[in-house]
Amino acid sequence: MTAGVLVVDKPRGITSFDAVQAVGRILGERKCGHAGTLDPMATGVLPVCVGAATKIAGYLAEEEKEYEAVFAIGVATDTGDATGKPVEERPGATVPEGAVAKALAALVGTFDQVPPAYSAVKVGGVRSYKLARRGMEVPLAPRRVTVREARLLSIGPDRFRAFLAVSKGFYVRSLPRDLGARLGVPLTVSELRRTRVGAFRAEQAVTLAALRERVRDGDVASLLIPIVDALGRFPQWEVPEEAISGVRNGRLSGPWLVERAAAEERNLALLVTSRREPLAIVGRDPTGIWKIVRGI
């Protein structure tokens, strides 16, 4: 199996880990990992790294993400979504369209967000959701997040749909708490679909059922996005043939490097061969020295 990134359309009701395991079984590939967790109730774009592409999963998870979320009005749950237990109910509660649009617009910017108690954040080495399930108070530190865009898509008597473009680390399930406080009504996320992770979009995504069919037809390779394309936002430095062996053995030196490093403004780059084969990710340390940070 050629290494690459498979854009999976995760179905509702399974964890991201379950989806990755399913992909591995379908492909007959043991080495698989995802780039950015989706909650079990969420659907949509889940980049699954296959083979050597697992080495770049962490970089892909750093990318901006887009969501479409439906918020039910009049009920709040302990998890922030429809899988939780109601903690506040106000039947018949409504909110004006203008107030919702204004509250969403006010989210745009960079701020500190407290993750929901039912999250994978570790507290004293234990996942927060495990502590919350035991009925324990979970003191979570706020995290710096950015919302580039937040706007109302539609609204009805008991729910509204919103579009969100957010940074890594943003929890949509924290929004019922934060938006609910702004609007003065209990809210919960009733539907959540991720439509983009970096350059990976829902239009590219394949369902698990469709993936099985492609495997049966012997047509899987075309679904895999090569590592060099998956890291398209990285500057790519071509390594001379005589320096490839050294790079593969962890050595980074030579006139070619001095020339490329001097012209590079960013702090990360992807080293490739003349045939666009990925070799390594290199980074500039605080002293300005370039080093190999991840071999591929």
GROMACS .gro file of N, CA and C in nm, residues 23 31 37 40 75 104 106 129 143 149 154 156 165 173 201 207 243 257 264-265 268 286 289:
model
   69
   23VAL      N    1  -1.064   0.169   0.862
   23VAL     CA    2  -0.985   0.194   0.741
   23VAL      C    3  -0.870   0.094   0.732
   31LYS      N    4  -0.063   0.027   0.977
   31LYS     CA    5  -0.010   0.157   1.016
   31LYS      C    6  -0.102   0.268   0.965
   37THR      N    7  -0.916   1.475   1.599
   37THR     CA    8  -1.028   1.395   1.648
   37THR      C    9  -1.164   1.457   1.618
   40PRO      N   10  -1.780   1.122   1.861
   40PRO     CA   11  -1.864   1.017   1.803
   40PRO      C   12  -1.989   1.070   1.735
   75VAL      N   13  -3.250   2.361   2.562
   75VAL     CA   14  -3.198   2.250   2.644
   75VAL      C   15  -3.045   2.258   2.647
  104LEU      N   16  -2.283   3.528   1.724
  104LEU     CA   17  -2.185   3.452   1.646
  104LEU      C   18  -2.074   3.543   1.595
  106ALA      N   19  -1.964   3.804   1.725
  106ALA     CA   20  -1.879   3.847   1.837
  106ALA      C   21  -1.771   3.744   1.872
  129TYR      N   22  -1.285   1.350   3.036
  129TYR     CA   23  -1.417   1.288   3.028
  129TYR      C   24  -1.433   1.171   3.125
  143ARG      N   25  -0.764   2.758   2.692
  143ARG     CA   26  -0.668   2.746   2.583
  143ARG      C   27  -0.689   2.861   2.484
  149GLU      N   28  -1.402   3.294   1.129
  149GLU     CA   29  -1.535   3.328   1.078
  149GLU      C   30  -1.640   3.252   1.156
  154SER      N   31  -2.891   2.946   0.904
  154SER     CA   32  -3.037   2.939   0.903
  154SER      C   33  -3.086   2.932   1.047
  156GLY      N   34  -3.461   2.838   1.290
  156GLY     CA   35  -3.600   2.797   1.300
  156GLY      C   36  -3.650   2.824   1.441
  165ALA      N   37  -1.522   2.871   1.118
  165ALA     CA   38  -1.386   2.844   1.072
  165ALA      C   39  -1.295   2.875   1.191
  173ARG      N   40  -1.820   2.208   2.118
  173ARG     CA   41  -1.909   2.174   2.230
  173ARG      C   42  -1.897   2.271   2.347
  201ARG      N   43  -1.122   1.874   0.200
  201ARG     CA   44  -1.261   1.918   0.205
  201ARG      C   45  -1.359   1.800   0.195
  207THR      N   46  -1.678   0.763   0.205
  207THR     CA   47  -1.739   0.690   0.316
  207THR      C   48  -1.669   0.555   0.330
  243ALA      N   49   2.331   1.449  -0.179
  243ALA     CA   50   2.306   1.478  -0.037
  243ALA      C   51   2.192   1.394   0.020
  257LEU      N   52   2.206   2.367   0.121
  257LEU     CA   53   2.128   2.401   0.240
  257LEU      C   54   2.145   2.547   0.277
  264GLU      N   55   1.475   3.137   0.299
  264GLU     CA   56   1.348   3.094   0.357
  264GLU      C   57   1.305   3.180   0.474
  265GLU      N   58   1.181   3.230   0.468
  265GLU     CA   59   1.129   3.313   0.576
  265GLU      C   60   1.055   3.231   0.682
  268LEU      N   61   0.960   2.607   0.892
  268LEU     CA   62   0.950   2.465   0.859
  268LEU      C   63   0.955   2.449   0.708
  286PRO      N   64   1.561   2.806   1.772
  286PRO     CA   65   1.566   2.945   1.820
  286PRO      C   66   1.696   3.019   1.788
  289ILE      N   67   1.951   2.786   1.350
  289ILE     CA   68   2.008   2.669   1.285
  289ILE      C   69   1.899   2.575   1.236
   0.00000   0.00000   0.00000
